[in-house]
Short mmCIF file of C-alpha atoms and ligand atoms in Angstrom, two decimals:
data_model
loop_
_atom_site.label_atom_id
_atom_site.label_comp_id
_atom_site.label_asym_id
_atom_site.label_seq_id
_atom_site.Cartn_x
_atom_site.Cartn_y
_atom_site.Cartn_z
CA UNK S 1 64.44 60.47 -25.37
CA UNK S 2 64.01 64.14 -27.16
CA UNK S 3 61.25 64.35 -29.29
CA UNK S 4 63.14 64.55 -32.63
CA UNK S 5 63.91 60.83 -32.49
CA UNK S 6 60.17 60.20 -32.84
CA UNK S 7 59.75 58.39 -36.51
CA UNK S 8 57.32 60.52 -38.42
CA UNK S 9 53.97 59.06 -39.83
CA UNK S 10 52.39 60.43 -43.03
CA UNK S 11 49.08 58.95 -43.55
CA UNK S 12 46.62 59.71 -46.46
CA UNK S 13 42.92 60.57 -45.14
CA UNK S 14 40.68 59.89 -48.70
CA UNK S 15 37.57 61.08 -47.33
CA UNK S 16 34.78 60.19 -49.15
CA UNK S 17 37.09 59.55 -52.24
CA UNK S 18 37.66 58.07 -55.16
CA UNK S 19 36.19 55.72 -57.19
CA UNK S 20 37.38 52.55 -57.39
CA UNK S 21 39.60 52.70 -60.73
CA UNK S 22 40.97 55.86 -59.59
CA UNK S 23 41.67 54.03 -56.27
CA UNK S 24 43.35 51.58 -57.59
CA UNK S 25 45.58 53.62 -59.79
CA UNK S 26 46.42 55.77 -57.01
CA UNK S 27 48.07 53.12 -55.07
CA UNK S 28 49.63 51.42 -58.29
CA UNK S 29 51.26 54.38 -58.90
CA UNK S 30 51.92 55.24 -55.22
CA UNK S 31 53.94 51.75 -54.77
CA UNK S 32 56.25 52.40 -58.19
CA UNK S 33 56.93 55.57 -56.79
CA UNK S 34 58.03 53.60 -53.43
CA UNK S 35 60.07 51.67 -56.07
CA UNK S 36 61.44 54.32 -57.39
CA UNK S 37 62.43 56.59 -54.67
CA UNK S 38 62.29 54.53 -51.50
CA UNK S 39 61.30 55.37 -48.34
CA UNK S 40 62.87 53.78 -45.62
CA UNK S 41 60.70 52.01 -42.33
CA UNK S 42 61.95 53.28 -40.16
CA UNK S 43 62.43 57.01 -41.01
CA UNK S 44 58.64 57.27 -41.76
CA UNK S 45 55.84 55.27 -41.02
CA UNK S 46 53.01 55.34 -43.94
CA UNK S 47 49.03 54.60 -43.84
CA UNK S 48 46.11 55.17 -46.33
CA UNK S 49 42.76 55.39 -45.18
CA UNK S 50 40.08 54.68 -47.76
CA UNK S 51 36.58 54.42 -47.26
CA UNK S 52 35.39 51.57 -45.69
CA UNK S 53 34.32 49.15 -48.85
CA UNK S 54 37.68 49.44 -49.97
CA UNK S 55 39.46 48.54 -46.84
CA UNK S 56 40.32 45.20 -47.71
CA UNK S 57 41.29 45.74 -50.95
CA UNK S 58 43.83 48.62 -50.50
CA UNK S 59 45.38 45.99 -47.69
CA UNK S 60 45.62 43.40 -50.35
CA UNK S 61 47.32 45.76 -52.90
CA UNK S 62 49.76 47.19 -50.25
CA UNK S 63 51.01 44.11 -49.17
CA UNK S 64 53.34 44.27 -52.64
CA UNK S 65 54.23 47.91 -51.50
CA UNK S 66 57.67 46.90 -50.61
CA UNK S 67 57.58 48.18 -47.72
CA UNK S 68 54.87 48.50 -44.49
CA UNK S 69 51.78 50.94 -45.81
CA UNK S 70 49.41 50.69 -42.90
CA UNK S 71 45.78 50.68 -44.24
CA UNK S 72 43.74 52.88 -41.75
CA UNK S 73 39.73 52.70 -40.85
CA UNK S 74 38.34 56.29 -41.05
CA UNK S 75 35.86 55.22 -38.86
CA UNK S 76 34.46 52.92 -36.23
CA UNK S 77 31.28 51.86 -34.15
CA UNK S 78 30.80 53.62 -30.72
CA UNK S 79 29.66 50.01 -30.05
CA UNK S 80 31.63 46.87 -29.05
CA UNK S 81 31.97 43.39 -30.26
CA UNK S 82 28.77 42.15 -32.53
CA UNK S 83 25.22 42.16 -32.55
CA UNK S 84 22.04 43.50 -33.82
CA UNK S 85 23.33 47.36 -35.30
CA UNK S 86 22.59 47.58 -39.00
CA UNK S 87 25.55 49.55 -40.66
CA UNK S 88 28.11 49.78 -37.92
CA UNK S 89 31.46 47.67 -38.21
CA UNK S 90 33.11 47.72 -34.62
CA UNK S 91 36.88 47.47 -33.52
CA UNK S 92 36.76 43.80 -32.83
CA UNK S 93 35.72 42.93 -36.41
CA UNK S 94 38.27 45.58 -37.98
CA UNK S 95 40.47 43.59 -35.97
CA UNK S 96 38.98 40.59 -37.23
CA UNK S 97 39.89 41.52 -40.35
CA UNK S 98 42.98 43.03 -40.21
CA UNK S 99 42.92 46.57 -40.17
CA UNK S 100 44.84 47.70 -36.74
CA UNK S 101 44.69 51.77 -37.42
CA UNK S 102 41.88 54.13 -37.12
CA UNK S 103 40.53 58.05 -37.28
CA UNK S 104 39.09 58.97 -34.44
CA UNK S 105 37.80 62.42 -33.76
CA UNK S 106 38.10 64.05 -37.38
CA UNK S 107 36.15 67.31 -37.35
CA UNK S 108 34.22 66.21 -40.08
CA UNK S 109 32.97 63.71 -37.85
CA UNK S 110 32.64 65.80 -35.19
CA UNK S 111 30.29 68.55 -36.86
CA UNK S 112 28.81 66.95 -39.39
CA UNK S 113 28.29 63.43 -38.27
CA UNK S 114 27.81 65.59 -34.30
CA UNK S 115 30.12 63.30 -32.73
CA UNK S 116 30.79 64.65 -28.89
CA UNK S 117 32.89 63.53 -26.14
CA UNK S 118 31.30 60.91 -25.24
CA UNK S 119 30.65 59.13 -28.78
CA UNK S 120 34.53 59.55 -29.32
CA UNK S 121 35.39 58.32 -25.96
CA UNK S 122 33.40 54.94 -26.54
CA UNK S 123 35.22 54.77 -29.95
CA UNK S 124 38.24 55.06 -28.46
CA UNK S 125 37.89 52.58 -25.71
CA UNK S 126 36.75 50.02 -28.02
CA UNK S 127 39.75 50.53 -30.71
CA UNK S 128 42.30 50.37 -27.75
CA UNK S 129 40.52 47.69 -26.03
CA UNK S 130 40.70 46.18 -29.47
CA UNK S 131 43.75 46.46 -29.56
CA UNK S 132 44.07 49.00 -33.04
CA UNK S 133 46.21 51.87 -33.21
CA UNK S 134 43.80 55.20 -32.63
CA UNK S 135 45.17 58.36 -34.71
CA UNK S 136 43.11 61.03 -32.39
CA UNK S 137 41.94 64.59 -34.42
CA UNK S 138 41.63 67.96 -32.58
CA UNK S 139 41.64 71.14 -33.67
CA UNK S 140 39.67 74.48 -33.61
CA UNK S 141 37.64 76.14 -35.46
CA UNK S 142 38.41 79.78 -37.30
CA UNK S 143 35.74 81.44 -34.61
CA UNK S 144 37.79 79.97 -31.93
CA UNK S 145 40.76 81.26 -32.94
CA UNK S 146 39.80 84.48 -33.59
CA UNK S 147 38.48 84.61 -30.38
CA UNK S 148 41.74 83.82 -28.50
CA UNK S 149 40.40 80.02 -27.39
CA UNK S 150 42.72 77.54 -29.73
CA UNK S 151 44.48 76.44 -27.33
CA UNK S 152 42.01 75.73 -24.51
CA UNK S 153 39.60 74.05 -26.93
CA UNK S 154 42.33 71.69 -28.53
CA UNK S 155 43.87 70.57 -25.05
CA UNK S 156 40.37 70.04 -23.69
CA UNK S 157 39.63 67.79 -26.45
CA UNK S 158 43.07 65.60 -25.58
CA UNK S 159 42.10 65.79 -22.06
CA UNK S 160 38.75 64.84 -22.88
CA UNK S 161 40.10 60.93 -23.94
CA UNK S 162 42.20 60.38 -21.18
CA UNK S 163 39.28 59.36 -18.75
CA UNK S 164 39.30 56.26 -21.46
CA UNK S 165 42.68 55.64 -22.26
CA UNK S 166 44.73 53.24 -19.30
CA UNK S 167 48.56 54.02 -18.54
CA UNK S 168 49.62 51.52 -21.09
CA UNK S 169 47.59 52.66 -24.04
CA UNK S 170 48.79 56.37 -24.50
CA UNK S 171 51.21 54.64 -26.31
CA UNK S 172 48.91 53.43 -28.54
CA UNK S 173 47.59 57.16 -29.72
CA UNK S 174 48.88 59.34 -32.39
CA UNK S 175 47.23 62.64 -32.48
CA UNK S 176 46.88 64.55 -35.28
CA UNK S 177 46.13 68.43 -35.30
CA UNK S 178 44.25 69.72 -37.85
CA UNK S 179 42.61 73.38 -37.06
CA UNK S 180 39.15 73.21 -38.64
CA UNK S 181 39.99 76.38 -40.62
CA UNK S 182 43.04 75.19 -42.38
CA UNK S 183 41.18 71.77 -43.99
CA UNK S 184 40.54 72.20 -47.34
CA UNK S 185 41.06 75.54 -47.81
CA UNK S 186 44.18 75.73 -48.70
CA UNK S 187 45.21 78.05 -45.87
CA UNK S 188 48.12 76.18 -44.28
CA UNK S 189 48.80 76.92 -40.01
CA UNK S 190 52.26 78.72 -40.38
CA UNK S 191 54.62 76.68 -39.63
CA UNK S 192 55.53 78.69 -36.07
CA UNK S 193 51.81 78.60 -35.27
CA UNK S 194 51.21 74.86 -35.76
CA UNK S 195 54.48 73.96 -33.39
CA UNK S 196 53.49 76.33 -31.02
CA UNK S 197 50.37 74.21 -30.70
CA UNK S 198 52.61 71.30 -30.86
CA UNK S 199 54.65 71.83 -28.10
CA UNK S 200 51.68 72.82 -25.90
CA UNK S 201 49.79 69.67 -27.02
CA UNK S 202 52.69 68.10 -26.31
CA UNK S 203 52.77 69.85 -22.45
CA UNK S 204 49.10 68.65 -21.99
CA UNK S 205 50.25 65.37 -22.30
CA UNK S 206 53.08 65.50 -20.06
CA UNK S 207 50.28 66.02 -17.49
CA UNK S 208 47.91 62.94 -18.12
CA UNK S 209 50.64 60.17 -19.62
CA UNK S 210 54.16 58.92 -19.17
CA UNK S 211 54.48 58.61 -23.09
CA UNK S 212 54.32 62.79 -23.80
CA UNK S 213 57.55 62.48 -25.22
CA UNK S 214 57.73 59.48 -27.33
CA UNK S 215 53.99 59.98 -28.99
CA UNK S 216 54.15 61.63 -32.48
CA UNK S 217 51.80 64.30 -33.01
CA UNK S 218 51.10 64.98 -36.82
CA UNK S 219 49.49 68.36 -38.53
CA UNK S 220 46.90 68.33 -40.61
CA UNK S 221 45.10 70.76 -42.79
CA UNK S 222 45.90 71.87 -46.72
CA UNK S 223 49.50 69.75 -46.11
CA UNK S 224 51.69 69.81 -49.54
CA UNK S 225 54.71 69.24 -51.25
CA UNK S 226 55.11 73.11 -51.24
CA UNK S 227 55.12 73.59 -47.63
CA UNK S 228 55.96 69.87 -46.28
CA UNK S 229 59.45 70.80 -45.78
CA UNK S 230 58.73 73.80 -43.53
CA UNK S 231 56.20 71.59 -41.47
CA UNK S 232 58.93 68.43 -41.07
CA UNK S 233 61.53 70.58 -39.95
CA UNK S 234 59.20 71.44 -36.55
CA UNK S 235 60.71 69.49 -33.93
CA UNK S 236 57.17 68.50 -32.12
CA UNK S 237 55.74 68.18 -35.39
CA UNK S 238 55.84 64.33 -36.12
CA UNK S 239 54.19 63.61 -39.24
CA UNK S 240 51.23 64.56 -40.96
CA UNK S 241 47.55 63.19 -41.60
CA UNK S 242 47.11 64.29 -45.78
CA UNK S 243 43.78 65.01 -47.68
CA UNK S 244 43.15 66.38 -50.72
CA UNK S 245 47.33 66.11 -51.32
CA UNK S 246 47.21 62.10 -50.87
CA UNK S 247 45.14 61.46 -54.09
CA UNK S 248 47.72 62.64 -56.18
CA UNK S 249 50.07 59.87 -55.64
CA UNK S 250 53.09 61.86 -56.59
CA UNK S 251 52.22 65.20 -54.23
CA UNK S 252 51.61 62.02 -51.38
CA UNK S 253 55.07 60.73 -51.90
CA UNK S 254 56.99 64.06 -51.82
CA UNK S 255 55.25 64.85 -48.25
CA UNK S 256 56.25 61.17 -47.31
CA UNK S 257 59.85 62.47 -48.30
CA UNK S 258 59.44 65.78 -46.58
CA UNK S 259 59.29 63.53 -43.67
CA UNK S 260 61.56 61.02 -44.21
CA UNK S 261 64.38 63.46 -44.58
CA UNK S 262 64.10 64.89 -40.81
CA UNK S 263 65.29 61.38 -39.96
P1 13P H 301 43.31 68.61 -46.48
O1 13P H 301 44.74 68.12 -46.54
O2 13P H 301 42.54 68.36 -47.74
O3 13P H 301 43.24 70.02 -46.00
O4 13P H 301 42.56 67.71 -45.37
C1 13P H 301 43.15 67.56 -44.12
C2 13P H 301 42.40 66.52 -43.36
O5 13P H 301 41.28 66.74 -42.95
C3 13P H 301 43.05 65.23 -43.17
O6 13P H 301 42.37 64.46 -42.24
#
């Protein structure tokens, strides 16, 4: 199977955003778009991921989407199961209620939140164990790149989860590159740059998992309608994992099409 007959995925990361009217207009709007204009299943595959009060809800408005528009966790527990741990919602009880996607790894989670190896390991075990979907974030920071380590620090944190994942499982990963420099900034990886990566993430795979060339490995990092196209036309790049761009519902859609239109 070549890599260009992966489907793509464009999934919406909201952060820490927005209220709940704006929320819901988003994905009102977002769904007559779909209306409008659709998108077909199985040339992209779509997620949101709101914060975690509204996971429920943006499931239940979805489900009139028309179409599949996976709801994704941004987060889970490091622990397992249930029990005594005052704030933490686990991968059983997402699960439990549903939700079968979820961030692991972002970089905001891994600096500010200090999340290391072995916190996103446990994550990850649980989510897979759990049966969920894991998208997996790597990427390096500007300092790294300047000094000439990107692409030892990004493969080291994809071979950092394989001690977790089993055989069967890989195929249960998406990972999503987003250098640290490029989120929010506005400052796009060219698109040569971010399929070199790619294609190398892609060869670290090949080494740890039978599934290297059917997994879809998504850019993030200032993604837009404006340079979408460019991106989508990368043949190891499979998608992309949107921020700021996914609260404009329109901008979202457009990126979605980007996508769609490899296919
Ligand atoms: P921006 O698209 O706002 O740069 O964010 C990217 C990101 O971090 C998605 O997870």
């Amino acid at each position: 199977m070549s890599v260009s007959t992966i489907t793509p995925w464009v999934v919406g990361n909201w952060k820490m955003n927005p209220v709940q009217a704006d929320a819901l207009k988003l994905i009102s709007d977002f769904k007559k778009l779909l209306e409008r204009a659709p998108i077909a299943e199985e040339k992209c595959i779509l997620g949101v991921a709101p914060i975690s009060i509204a996971l429920l809800q943006t499931q239940a408005e979805l489900k009139t989407a028309g179409r599949a528009v996976h709801t994704v966790a941004q987060d889970l527990s490091r622990i397992s199961a249930t029990g005594a741990y005052t704030g933490e919602v686990s991968a059983e009880l997402l699960a439990d209620y549903g939700i079968q996607y979820v961030l692991v790894g972002h970089s905001e989670r891994r600096e500010i939140f200090a999340e290391n190896a072995a916190i996103l390991n446990a994550k990850i075990q649980n989510a897979l164990n759990a049966g969920l979907t894991v998208i997996y974030c790597v990427g390096e920071s500007l300092e790294q790149r300047e000094a000439g380590q990107a692409e030892a620090v990004v493969l080291q944190q994809v071979c950092d989860i394989a001690a977790v994942v089993a055989a069967e499982q890989w195929q249960n990963i998406v990972i999503a590159y987003e250098p640290i420099w490029a989120i929010g900034t506005g400052k796009t990886a060219s698109p040569d740059d971010a399929q070199t990566m790619h294609a190398q993430i892609r060869q670290g795979l090949k080494q740890i998992t039978g599934y290297a060339e059917t997994m879809a490995i998504l850019y993030g990092g200032s993604v837009k309608p404006e340079n979408a196209v460019e991106l989508a036309a990368c043949p190891d790049i499979n998608g992309a994992l949107v921020g700021g761009a996914s609260l404009n519902a329109e901008s979202f859609h457009q990126i979605a099409q980007a996508f769609a239109n490899t296919q």
